[in-house]
């Protein structure tokens, strides 16, 4: 009987434990997300004390690649005779991009200034071809100068025209990929830099990316997020400017969003992805398209809206970026020494279809030519980046008038989180939250199971107890129940007989 009573008490103890387990499991469902959000805030703030996140921000560990495709011109002589250009896409020529911040200075108003340096290293194993490949492309220097000549004085135009003839510079250029990318010696460039300084964007060798390698993107000042995590990574100023002067309206001259590497945490499907691009000379803004996963990590995909490079006629807010041509072309001549250069999506994707009639060999589609960034919405960290842009040159041709000719596709910037940083990211942002979620629901389920089993066990032991051990109701002292022992003389005599 004593053992049965002890087991009943043990069952009661398990019921208490079960109730506590359910309580803490339920509490964890409310407290758990708050704990995760608090950790996200602490680790998202730009602060040297946050060793992992600060190192990730300062020396971006995500492998970035710049893939360059060239449009090799197949019929240069026929073009000069008035025929439509026929091009063939060559590449990609892939370069690993290394990004490192320097001159980092923290300010008392929760901002930090820095310069970001970039360098490129050719990756033969990822490329289709090598830097010794010989290509023919439009001579951007000559064709650009030909358009610029119209705004110059007659004496200057005569000098430049004579220089073209003297140095045998024609409308098309045949060089190796390495020379086109990083520069080649040009007597014409040396002449112009000597006698017309400031006309060209750079001195020394002339190349499409000669200014990119081992250069910085300007002095950025951004919010650290200490005062308000919603502002982390947002640009305060660039090269000391809080607004630009390239464009015609205050809205177009605004410097919006981040520097294009990270964004504030806690994104929703209504969020957008604004960032300032020094290479595009303006702020850009991507919009939410869909959710998904990358190696188990949840993500939001943001893409370029069709209005991104639309002209002012099709999208009035872009009127400030004009003078415009067809939709899908951004005129960046105002920040490129008035050189007639336009930026678009590759193969004129999302552009006016009439542009496809100007060149043979283009076939736009979203999969190959769309621009997107995949973001981890909880932290604002990009997981997969594909910035695809095409550089176009405005060409003036006799008899046939004007056209815009795609000459190459620089740069297709690709970056994705991988390696040890991916493992750390997956552990901290997928595994640990999942463990916490399973733990909270597991505790609730375990607690409920414990309560049910313990209650059942206690009930069974209670039923099995003998009547003498069953709990009795107290009997008042002045009353006798039917079961109270009654003593009679006969019973006393019986007892006496038994005693003697």
JSON list of C-alpha atoms in Angstrom, two decimals, residues 226-449:
[
{"chain": "A", "resi": 226, "resn": "UNK", "atom": "CA", "xyz": [23.47, 52.51, -33.87]},
{"chain": "A", "resi": 227, "resn": "UNK", "atom": "CA", "xyz": [20.80, 55.17, -33.55]},
{"chain": "A", "resi": 228, "resn": "UNK", "atom": "CA", "xyz": [18.22, 53.42, -35.74]},
{"chain": "A", "resi": 229, "resn": "UNK", "atom": "CA", "xyz": [18.71, 49.99, -37.28]},
{"chain": "A", "resi": 230, "resn": "UNK", "atom": "CA", "xyz": [16.31, 50.94, -40.08]},
{"chain": "A", "resi": 231, "resn": "UNK", "atom": "CA", "xyz": [18.98, 53.31, -41.42]},
{"chain": "A", "resi": 232, "resn": "UNK", "atom": "CA", "xyz": [21.96, 50.94, -41.36]},
{"chain": "A", "resi": 233, "resn": "UNK", "atom": "CA", "xyz": [24.03, 51.02, -44.58]},
{"chain": "A", "resi": 234, "resn": "UNK", "atom": "CA", "xyz": [22.03, 53.95, -46.00]},
{"chain": "A", "resi": 235, "resn": "UNK", "atom": "CA", "xyz": [24.18, 56.56, -47.76]},
{"chain": "A", "resi": 236, "resn": "UNK", "atom": "CA", "xyz": [24.50, 59.96, -46.09]},
{"chain": "A", "resi": 237, "resn": "UNK", "atom": "CA", "xyz": [26.87, 61.43, -48.69]},
{"chain": "A", "resi": 238, "resn": "UNK", "atom": "CA", "xyz": [29.16, 60.47, -51.56]},
{"chain": "A", "resi": 239, "resn": "UNK", "atom": "CA", "xyz": [32.38, 62.44, -52.10]},
{"chain": "A", "resi": 240, "resn": "UNK", "atom": "CA", "xyz": [30.93, 64.98, -49.68]},
{"chain": "A", "resi": 241, "resn": "UNK", "atom": "CA", "xyz": [27.76, 65.41, -51.76]},
{"chain": "A", "resi": 242, "resn": "UNK", "atom": "CA", "xyz": [24.26, 64.79, -50.43]},
{"chain": "A", "resi": 243, "resn": "UNK", "atom": "CA", "xyz": [22.84, 65.19, -53.92]},
{"chain": "A", "resi": 244, "resn": "UNK", "atom": "CA", "xyz": [24.17, 64.98, -57.48]},
{"chain": "A", "resi": 245, "resn": "UNK", "atom": "CA", "xyz": [24.41, 67.62, -60.19]},
{"chain": "A", "resi": 246, "resn": "UNK", "atom": "CA", "xyz": [24.35, 65.41, -63.30]},
{"chain": "A", "resi": 247, "resn": "UNK", "atom": "CA", "xyz": [20.60, 65.48, -63.88]},
{"chain": "A", "resi": 248, "resn": "UNK", "atom": "CA", "xyz": [17.81, 67.98, -64.51]},
{"chain": "A", "resi": 249, "resn": "UNK", "atom": "CA", "xyz": [15.49, 67.45, -61.53]},
{"chain": "A", "resi": 250, "resn": "UNK", "atom": "CA", "xyz": [16.06, 67.27, -57.75]},
{"chain": "A", "resi": 251, "resn": "UNK", "atom": "CA", "xyz": [14.40, 63.84, -57.66]},
{"chain": "A", "resi": 252, "resn": "UNK", "atom": "CA", "xyz": [16.83, 62.37, -60.19]},
{"chain": "A", "resi": 253, "resn": "UNK", "atom": "CA", "xyz": [19.78, 63.94, -58.38]},
{"chain": "A", "resi": 254, "resn": "UNK", "atom": "CA", "xyz": [18.88, 62.34, -55.05]},
{"chain": "A", "resi": 255, "resn": "UNK", "atom": "CA", "xyz": [21.32, 59.87, -53.48]},
{"chain": "A", "resi": 256, "resn": "UNK", "atom": "CA", "xyz": [18.98, 57.17, -52.16]},
{"chain": "A", "resi": 257, "resn": "UNK", "atom": "CA", "xyz": [19.39, 53.83, -50.45]},
{"chain": "A", "resi": 258, "resn": "UNK", "atom": "CA", "xyz": [22.57, 52.00, -49.53]},
{"chain": "A", "resi": 259, "resn": "UNK", "atom": "CA", "xyz": [25.96, 51.63, -51.22]},
{"chain": "A", "resi": 260, "resn": "UNK", "atom": "CA", "xyz": [24.68, 48.45, -52.89]},
{"chain": "A", "resi": 261, "resn": "UNK", "atom": "CA", "xyz": [26.23, 45.73, -50.73]},
{"chain": "A", "resi": 262, "resn": "UNK", "atom": "CA", "xyz": [23.89, 45.32, -47.76]},
{"chain": "A", "resi": 263, "resn": "UNK", "atom": "CA", "xyz": [20.49, 46.64, -46.74]},
{"chain": "A", "resi": 264, "resn": "UNK", "atom": "CA", "xyz": [18.61, 47.19, -43.45]},
{"chain": "A", "resi": 265, "resn": "UNK", "atom": "CA", "xyz": [17.17, 44.02, -41.85]},
{"chain": "A", "resi": 266, "resn": "UNK", "atom": "CA", "xyz": [13.56, 42.88, -41.40]},
{"chain": "A", "resi": 267, "resn": "UNK", "atom": "CA", "xyz": [12.44, 43.20, -45.01]},
{"chain": "A", "resi": 268, "resn": "UNK", "atom": "CA", "xyz": [8.93, 42.43, -46.19]},
{"chain": "A", "resi": 269, "resn": "UNK", "atom": "CA", "xyz": [7.39, 41.79, -49.59]},
{"chain": "A", "resi": 270, "resn": "UNK", "atom": "CA", "xyz": [6.48, 45.50, -49.68]},
{"chain": "A", "resi": 271, "resn": "UNK", "atom": "CA", "xyz": [10.14, 46.52, -49.29]},
{"chain": "A", "resi": 272, "resn": "UNK", "atom": "CA", "xyz": [12.21, 47.86, -52.18]},
{"chain": "A", "resi": 273, "resn": "UNK", "atom": "CA", "xyz": [15.94, 47.73, -52.76]},
{"chain": "A", "resi": 274, "resn": "UNK", "atom": "CA", "xyz": [17.31, 51.25, -53.37]},
{"chain": "A", "resi": 275, "resn": "UNK", "atom": "CA", "xyz": [21.05, 51.83, -53.82]},
{"chain": "A", "resi": 276, "resn": "UNK", "atom": "CA", "xyz": [23.41, 54.42, -55.25]},
{"chain": "A", "resi": 277, "resn": "UNK", "atom": "CA", "xyz": [25.69, 53.34, -58.11]},
{"chain": "A", "resi": 278, "resn": "UNK", "atom": "CA", "xyz": [28.68, 55.60, -58.91]},
{"chain": "A", "resi": 279, "resn": "UNK", "atom": "CA", "xyz": [29.18, 53.71, -62.19]},
{"chain": "A", "resi": 280, "resn": "UNK", "atom": "CA", "xyz": [25.61, 54.51, -63.30]},
{"chain": "A", "resi": 281, "resn": "UNK", "atom": "CA", "xyz": [25.89, 58.03, -61.84]},
{"chain": "A", "resi": 282, "resn": "UNK", "atom": "CA", "xyz": [22.48, 57.70, -60.18]},
{"chain": "A", "resi": 283, "resn": "UNK", "atom": "CA", "xyz": [20.38, 55.87, -57.61]},
{"chain": "A", "resi": 284, "resn": "UNK", "atom": "CA", "xyz": [18.61, 52.69, -58.69]},
{"chain": "A", "resi": 285, "resn": "UNK", "atom": "CA", "xyz": [15.70, 50.88, -57.05]},
{"chain": "A", "resi": 286, "resn": "UNK", "atom": "CA", "xyz": [14.73, 47.22, -57.41]},
{"chain": "A", "resi": 287, "resn": "UNK", "atom": "CA", "xyz": [11.32, 45.77, -56.54]},
{"chain": "A", "resi": 288, "resn": "UNK", "atom": "CA", "xyz": [10.18, 42.49, -54.97]},
{"chain": "A", "resi": 289, "resn": "UNK", "atom": "CA", "xyz": [9.44, 39.66, -57.40]},
{"chain": "A", "resi": 290, "resn": "UNK", "atom": "CA", "xyz": [9.21, 36.39, -55.43]},
{"chain": "A", "resi": 291, "resn": "UNK", "atom": "CA", "xyz": [10.43, 34.42, -52.43]},
{"chain": "A", "resi": 292, "resn": "UNK", "atom": "CA", "xyz": [12.64, 31.35, -52.59]},
{"chain": "A", "resi": 293, "resn": "UNK", "atom": "CA", "xyz": [15.53, 29.49, -50.98]},
{"chain": "A", "resi": 294, "resn": "UNK", "atom": "CA", "xyz": [19.24, 29.15, -51.61]},
{"chain": "A", "resi": 295, "resn": "UNK", "atom": "CA", "xyz": [20.77, 26.03, -50.06]},
{"chain": "A", "resi": 296, "resn": "UNK", "atom": "CA", "xyz": [18.06, 26.08, -47.41]},
{"chain": "A", "resi": 297, "resn": "UNK", "atom": "CA", "xyz": [18.34, 29.80, -46.66]},
{"chain": "A", "resi": 298, "resn": "UNK", "atom": "CA", "xyz": [15.14, 31.81, -47.29]},
{"chain": "A", "resi": 299, "resn": "UNK", "atom": "CA", "xyz": [15.44, 34.72, -49.71]},
{"chain": "A", "resi": 300, "resn": "UNK", "atom": "CA", "xyz": [13.52, 37.47, -51.47]},
{"chain": "A", "resi": 301, "resn": "UNK", "atom": "CA", "xyz": [14.34, 38.16, -55.11]},
{"chain": "A", "resi": 302, "resn": "UNK", "atom": "CA", "xyz": [14.34, 41.82, -56.16]},
{"chain": "A", "resi": 303, "resn": "UNK", "atom": "CA", "xyz": [14.45, 42.75, -59.84]},
{"chain": "A", "resi": 304, "resn": "UNK", "atom": "CA", "xyz": [14.70, 45.88, -61.95]},
{"chain": "A", "resi": 305, "resn": "UNK", "atom": "CA", "xyz": [11.26, 47.30, -62.81]},
{"chain": "A", "resi": 306, "resn": "UNK", "atom": "CA", "xyz": [10.51, 47.92, -66.48]},
{"chain": "A", "resi": 307, "resn": "UNK", "atom": "CA", "xyz": [10.53, 51.65, -65.70]},
{"chain": "A", "resi": 308, "resn": "UNK", "atom": "CA", "xyz": [14.15, 51.65, -64.48]},
{"chain": "A", "resi": 309, "resn": "UNK", "atom": "CA", "xyz": [15.61, 52.91, -67.79]},
{"chain": "A", "resi": 310, "resn": "UNK", "atom": "CA", "xyz": [12.35, 54.11, -69.35]},
{"chain": "A", "resi": 311, "resn": "UNK", "atom": "CA", "xyz": [12.42, 57.51, -71.03]},
{"chain": "A", "resi": 312, "resn": "UNK", "atom": "CA", "xyz": [10.53, 60.54, -69.78]},
{"chain": "A", "resi": 313, "resn": "UNK", "atom": "CA", "xyz": [7.68, 60.00, -72.24]},
{"chain": "A", "resi": 314, "resn": "UNK", "atom": "CA", "xyz": [6.87, 56.49, -70.98]},
{"chain": "A", "resi": 315, "resn": "UNK", "atom": "CA", "xyz": [7.63, 57.27, -67.31]},
{"chain": "A", "resi": 316, "resn": "UNK", "atom": "CA", "xyz": [7.44, 60.92, -66.30]},
{"chain": "A", "resi": 317, "resn": "UNK", "atom": "CA", "xyz": [9.67, 60.70, -63.14]},
{"chain": "A", "resi": 318, "resn": "UNK", "atom": "CA", "xyz": [12.56, 59.83, -65.50]},
{"chain": "A", "resi": 319, "resn": "UNK", "atom": "CA", "xyz": [12.21, 63.09, -67.39]},
{"chain": "A", "resi": 320, "resn": "UNK", "atom": "CA", "xyz": [15.11, 64.43, -65.34]},
{"chain": "A", "resi": 321, "resn": "UNK", "atom": "CA", "xyz": [17.47, 61.87, -66.91]},
{"chain": "A", "resi": 322, "resn": "UNK", "atom": "CA", "xyz": [16.83, 63.25, -70.39]},
{"chain": "A", "resi": 323, "resn": "UNK", "atom": "CA", "xyz": [17.65, 64.19, -73.13]},
{"chain": "A", "resi": 324, "resn": "UNK", "atom": "CA", "xyz": [16.32, 60.70, -73.79]},
{"chain": "A", "resi": 325, "resn": "UNK", "atom": "CA", "xyz": [16.08, 58.40, -76.74]},
{"chain": "A", "resi": 326, "resn": "UNK", "atom": "CA", "xyz": [14.05, 55.20, -76.84]},
{"chain": "A", "resi": 327, "resn": "UNK", "atom": "CA", "xyz": [12.86, 53.64, -73.60]},
{"chain": "A", "resi": 328, "resn": "UNK", "atom": "CA", "xyz": [15.37, 51.26, -72.10]},
{"chain": "A", "resi": 329, "resn": "UNK", "atom": "CA", "xyz": [18.37, 53.58, -72.57]},
{"chain": "A", "resi": 330, "resn": "UNK", "atom": "CA", "xyz": [19.87, 55.70, -69.81]},
{"chain": "A", "resi": 331, "resn": "UNK", "atom": "CA", "xyz": [21.82, 58.66, -71.16]},
{"chain": "A", "resi": 332, "resn": "UNK", "atom": "CA", "xyz": [24.96, 58.93, -68.99]},
{"chain": "A", "resi": 333, "resn": "UNK", "atom": "CA", "xyz": [26.80, 61.43, -71.18]},
{"chain": "A", "resi": 334, "resn": "UNK", "atom": "CA", "xyz": [26.43, 64.11, -68.49]},
{"chain": "A", "resi": 335, "resn": "UNK", "atom": "CA", "xyz": [28.77, 62.18, -66.18]},
{"chain": "A", "resi": 336, "resn": "UNK", "atom": "CA", "xyz": [31.05, 60.82, -68.91]},
{"chain": "A", "resi": 337, "resn": "UNK", "atom": "CA", "xyz": [32.68, 63.99, -70.26]},
{"chain": "A", "resi": 338, "resn": "UNK", "atom": "CA", "xyz": [29.67, 64.38, -72.62]},
{"chain": "A", "resi": 339, "resn": "UNK", "atom": "CA", "xyz": [30.64, 61.21, -74.43]},
{"chain": "A", "resi": 340, "resn": "UNK", "atom": "CA", "xyz": [27.52, 59.76, -76.16]},
{"chain": "A", "resi": 341, "resn": "UNK", "atom": "CA", "xyz": [27.22, 56.71, -73.93]},
{"chain": "A", "resi": 342, "resn": "UNK", "atom": "CA", "xyz": [24.01, 54.96, -72.90]},
{"chain": "A", "resi": 343, "resn": "UNK", "atom": "CA", "xyz": [23.37, 52.20, -70.34]},
{"chain": "A", "resi": 344, "resn": "UNK", "atom": "CA", "xyz": [20.74, 49.52, -70.87]},
{"chain": "A", "resi": 345, "resn": "UNK", "atom": "CA", "xyz": [19.96, 45.94, -69.96]},
{"chain": "A", "resi": 346, "resn": "UNK", "atom": "CA", "xyz": [21.85, 43.39, -72.10]},
{"chain": "A", "resi": 347, "resn": "UNK", "atom": "CA", "xyz": [20.46, 42.82, -75.59]},
{"chain": "A", "resi": 348, "resn": "UNK", "atom": "CA", "xyz": [18.05, 45.74, -74.93]},
{"chain": "A", "resi": 349, "resn": "UNK", "atom": "CA", "xyz": [15.96, 43.61, -72.56]},
{"chain": "A", "resi": 350, "resn": "UNK", "atom": "CA", "xyz": [12.94, 45.60, -71.27]},
{"chain": "A", "resi": 351, "resn": "UNK", "atom": "CA", "xyz": [13.65, 48.28, -73.89]},
{"chain": "A", "resi": 352, "resn": "UNK", "atom": "CA", "xyz": [11.73, 49.63, -76.84]},
{"chain": "A", "resi": 353, "resn": "UNK", "atom": "CA", "xyz": [11.51, 46.74, -79.40]},
{"chain": "A", "resi": 354, "resn": "UNK", "atom": "CA", "xyz": [12.54, 49.13, -82.17]},
{"chain": "A", "resi": 355, "resn": "UNK", "atom": "CA", "xyz": [16.11, 49.01, -80.85]},
{"chain": "A", "resi": 356, "resn": "UNK", "atom": "CA", "xyz": [16.37, 45.38, -81.91]},
{"chain": "A", "resi": 357, "resn": "UNK", "atom": "CA", "xyz": [15.92, 46.50, -85.51]},
{"chain": "A", "resi": 358, "resn": "UNK", "atom": "CA", "xyz": [19.15, 48.49, -85.40]},
{"chain": "A", "resi": 359, "resn": "UNK", "atom": "CA", "xyz": [21.45, 45.49, -84.90]},
{"chain": "A", "resi": 360, "resn": "UNK", "atom": "CA", "xyz": [21.49, 41.89, -86.11]},
{"chain": "A", "resi": 361, "resn": "UNK", "atom": "CA", "xyz": [22.38, 39.27, -83.49]},
{"chain": "A", "resi": 362, "resn": "UNK", "atom": "CA", "xyz": [20.38, 40.26, -80.39]},
{"chain": "A", "resi": 363, "resn": "UNK", "atom": "CA", "xyz": [17.93, 38.00, -78.53]},
{"chain": "A", "resi": 364, "resn": "UNK", "atom": "CA", "xyz": [16.82, 39.42, -75.15]},
{"chain": "A", "resi": 365, "resn": "UNK", "atom": "CA", "xyz": [15.31, 37.23, -72.43]},
{"chain": "A", "resi": 366, "resn": "UNK", "atom": "CA", "xyz": [14.85, 37.60, -68.68]},
{"chain": "A", "resi": 367, "resn": "UNK", "atom": "CA", "xyz": [16.83, 34.52, -67.64]},
{"chain": "A", "resi": 368, "resn": "UNK", "atom": "CA", "xyz": [20.03, 35.62, -69.38]},
{"chain": "A", "resi": 369, "resn": "UNK", "atom": "CA", "xyz": [19.65, 39.39, -69.35]},
{"chain": "A", "resi": 370, "resn": "UNK", "atom": "CA", "xyz": [17.51, 40.30, -66.34]},
{"chain": "A", "resi": 371, "resn": "UNK", "atom": "CA", "xyz": [19.02, 42.08, -63.34]},
{"chain": "A", "resi": 372, "resn": "UNK", "atom": "CA", "xyz": [18.32, 40.70, -59.85]},
{"chain": "A", "resi": 373, "resn": "UNK", "atom": "CA", "xyz": [19.53, 40.57, -56.26]},
{"chain": "A", "resi": 374, "resn": "UNK", "atom": "CA", "xyz": [18.55, 37.79, -53.82]},
{"chain": "A", "resi": 375, "resn": "UNK", "atom": "CA", "xyz": [18.35, 39.07, -50.23]},
{"chain": "A", "resi": 376, "resn": "UNK", "atom": "CA", "xyz": [18.04, 37.27, -46.91]},
{"chain": "A", "resi": 377, "resn": "UNK", "atom": "CA", "xyz": [15.05, 39.30, -45.65]},
{"chain": "A", "resi": 378, "resn": "UNK", "atom": "CA", "xyz": [15.77, 38.92, -41.93]},
{"chain": "A", "resi": 379, "resn": "UNK", "atom": "CA", "xyz": [19.28, 40.42, -42.10]},
{"chain": "A", "resi": 380, "resn": "UNK", "atom": "CA", "xyz": [19.37, 42.36, -45.41]},
{"chain": "A", "resi": 381, "resn": "UNK", "atom": "CA", "xyz": [22.45, 40.40, -46.54]},
{"chain": "A", "resi": 382, "resn": "UNK", "atom": "CA", "xyz": [22.62, 39.56, -50.29]},
{"chain": "A", "resi": 383, "resn": "UNK", "atom": "CA", "xyz": [22.93, 35.86, -51.06]},
{"chain": "A", "resi": 384, "resn": "UNK", "atom": "CA", "xyz": [23.09, 36.01, -54.84]},
{"chain": "A", "resi": 385, "resn": "UNK", "atom": "CA", "xyz": [23.72, 39.06, -57.02]},
{"chain": "A", "resi": 386, "resn": "UNK", "atom": "CA", "xyz": [23.54, 39.45, -60.78]},
{"chain": "A", "resi": 387, "resn": "UNK", "atom": "CA", "xyz": [23.98, 43.03, -62.02]},
{"chain": "A", "resi": 388, "resn": "UNK", "atom": "CA", "xyz": [23.74, 42.90, -65.81]},
{"chain": "A", "resi": 389, "resn": "UNK", "atom": "CA", "xyz": [24.31, 46.11, -67.76]},
{"chain": "A", "resi": 390, "resn": "UNK", "atom": "CA", "xyz": [25.18, 46.92, -71.34]},
{"chain": "A", "resi": 391, "resn": "UNK", "atom": "CA", "xyz": [27.19, 49.89, -72.53]},
{"chain": "A", "resi": 392, "resn": "UNK", "atom": "CA", "xyz": [25.95, 51.43, -75.79]},
{"chain": "A", "resi": 393, "resn": "UNK", "atom": "CA", "xyz": [27.49, 54.02, -78.07]},
{"chain": "A", "resi": 394, "resn": "UNK", "atom": "CA", "xyz": [25.47, 56.56, -80.03]},
{"chain": "A", "resi": 395, "resn": "UNK", "atom": "CA", "xyz": [26.76, 56.46, -83.59]},
{"chain": "A", "resi": 396, "resn": "UNK", "atom": "CA", "xyz": [26.24, 59.10, -86.26]},
{"chain": "A", "resi": 397, "resn": "UNK", "atom": "CA", "xyz": [26.22, 57.62, -89.72]},
{"chain": "A", "resi": 398, "resn": "UNK", "atom": "CA", "xyz": [25.98, 59.36, -93.06]},
{"chain": "A", "resi": 399, "resn": "UNK", "atom": "CA", "xyz": [22.78, 58.88, -95.10]},
{"chain": "A", "resi": 400, "resn": "UNK", "atom": "CA", "xyz": [21.19, 56.48, -92.60]},
{"chain": "A", "resi": 401, "resn": "UNK", "atom": "CA", "xyz": [20.95, 59.06, -89.82]},
{"chain": "A", "resi": 402, "resn": "UNK", "atom": "CA", "xyz": [21.39, 58.07, -86.15]},
{"chain": "A", "resi": 403, "resn": "UNK", "atom": "CA", "xyz": [21.30, 54.78, -84.35]},
{"chain": "A", "resi": 404, "resn": "UNK", "atom": "CA", "xyz": [22.28, 53.28, -81.05]},
{"chain": "A", "resi": 405, "resn": "UNK", "atom": "CA", "xyz": [24.63, 50.35, -81.39]},
{"chain": "A", "resi": 406, "resn": "UNK", "atom": "CA", "xyz": [25.35, 47.88, -78.58]},
{"chain": "A", "resi": 407, "resn": "UNK", "atom": "CA", "xyz": [29.10, 47.45, -78.60]},
{"chain": "A", "resi": 408, "resn": "UNK", "atom": "CA", "xyz": [29.75, 45.37, -75.48]},
{"chain": "A", "resi": 409, "resn": "UNK", "atom": "CA", "xyz": [28.19, 44.23, -72.23]},
{"chain": "A", "resi": 410, "resn": "UNK", "atom": "CA", "xyz": [30.20, 45.56, -69.30]},
{"chain": "A", "resi": 411, "resn": "UNK", "atom": "CA", "xyz": [29.83, 44.66, -66.60]},
{"chain": "A", "resi": 412, "resn": "UNK", "atom": "CA", "xyz": [27.85, 41.57, -65.72]},
{"chain": "A", "resi": 413, "resn": "UNK", "atom": "CA", "xyz": [28.53, 41.54, -61.98]},
{"chain": "A", "resi": 414, "resn": "UNK", "atom": "CA", "xyz": [27.83, 38.23, -60.29]},
{"chain": "A", "resi": 415, "resn": "UNK", "atom": "CA", "xyz": [28.27, 37.45, -56.64]},
{"chain": "A", "resi": 416, "resn": "UNK", "atom": "CA", "xyz": [27.03, 34.71, -54.39]},
{"chain": "A", "resi": 417, "resn": "UNK", "atom": "CA", "xyz": [27.57, 33.73, -50.79]},
{"chain": "A", "resi": 418, "resn": "UNK", "atom": "CA", "xyz": [29.62, 30.54, -50.54]},
{"chain": "A", "resi": 419, "resn": "UNK", "atom": "CA", "xyz": [32.31, 28.71, -48.59]},
{"chain": "A", "resi": 420, "resn": "UNK", "atom": "CA", "xyz": [32.83, 29.07, -44.81]},
{"chain": "A", "resi": 421, "resn": "UNK", "atom": "CA", "xyz": [30.73, 32.24, -44.67]},
{"chain": "A", "resi": 422, "resn": "UNK", "atom": "CA", "xyz": [27.80, 30.29, -46.15]},
{"chain": "A", "resi": 423, "resn": "UNK", "atom": "CA", "xyz": [28.19, 27.59, -43.50]},
{"chain": "A", "resi": 424, "resn": "UNK", "atom": "CA", "xyz": [28.24, 30.18, -40.72]},
{"chain": "A", "resi": 425, "resn": "UNK", "atom": "CA", "xyz": [25.28, 31.98, -42.26]},
{"chain": "A", "resi": 426, "resn": "UNK", "atom": "CA", "xyz": [23.33, 28.73, -42.59]},
{"chain": "A", "resi": 427, "resn": "UNK", "atom": "CA", "xyz": [24.09, 27.71, -39.00]},
{"chain": "A", "resi": 428, "resn": "UNK", "atom": "CA", "xyz": [23.18, 31.05, -37.40]},
{"chain": "A", "resi": 429, "resn": "UNK", "atom": "CA", "xyz": [20.19, 31.95, -39.55]},
{"chain": "A", "resi": 430, "resn": "UNK", "atom": "CA", "xyz": [18.68, 28.59, -40.49]},
{"chain": "A", "resi": 431, "resn": "UNK", "atom": "CA", "xyz": [19.80, 25.84, -38.13]},
{"chain": "A", "resi": 432, "resn": "UNK", "atom": "CA", "xyz": [19.64, 27.73, -34.81]},
{"chain": "A", "resi": 433, "resn": "UNK", "atom": "CA", "xyz": [16.21, 29.34, -35.44]},
{"chain": "A", "resi": 434, "resn": "UNK", "atom": "CA", "xyz": [14.91, 25.94, -36.59]},
{"chain": "A", "resi": 435, "resn": "UNK", "atom": "CA", "xyz": [16.29, 24.26, -33.46]},
{"chain": "A", "resi": 436, "resn": "UNK", "atom": "CA", "xyz": [14.65, 26.94, -31.32]},
{"chain": "A", "resi": 437, "resn": "UNK", "atom": "CA", "xyz": [11.35, 26.47, -33.14]},
{"chain": "A", "resi": 438, "resn": "UNK", "atom": "CA", "xyz": [11.45, 22.69, -32.82]},
{"chain": "A", "resi": 439, "resn": "UNK", "atom": "CA", "xyz": [12.46, 23.07, -29.18]},
{"chain": "A", "resi": 440, "resn": "UNK", "atom": "CA", "xyz": [9.51, 25.26, -28.29]},
{"chain": "A", "resi": 441, "resn": "UNK", "atom": "CA", "xyz": [6.94, 23.02, -29.97]},
{"chain": "A", "resi": 442, "resn": "UNK", "atom": "CA", "xyz": [8.74, 19.93, -28.69]},
{"chain": "A", "resi": 443, "resn": "UNK", "atom": "CA", "xyz": [8.53, 21.24, -25.13]},
{"chain": "A", "resi": 444, "resn": "UNK", "atom": "CA", "xyz": [4.80, 21.89, -25.50]},
{"chain": "A", "resi": 445, "resn": "UNK", "atom": "CA", "xyz": [4.19, 18.41, -26.95]},
{"chain": "A", "resi": 446, "resn": "UNK", "atom": "CA", "xyz": [6.37, 16.72, -24.32]},
{"chain": "A", "resi": 447, "resn": "UNK", "atom": "CA", "xyz": [4.69, 18.63, -21.51]},
{"chain": "A", "resi": 448, "resn": "UNK", "atom": "CA", "xyz": [1.19, 17.72, -22.70]},
{"chain": "A", "resi": 449, "resn": "UNK", "atom": "CA", "xyz": [2.18, 14.06, -23.11]}
]
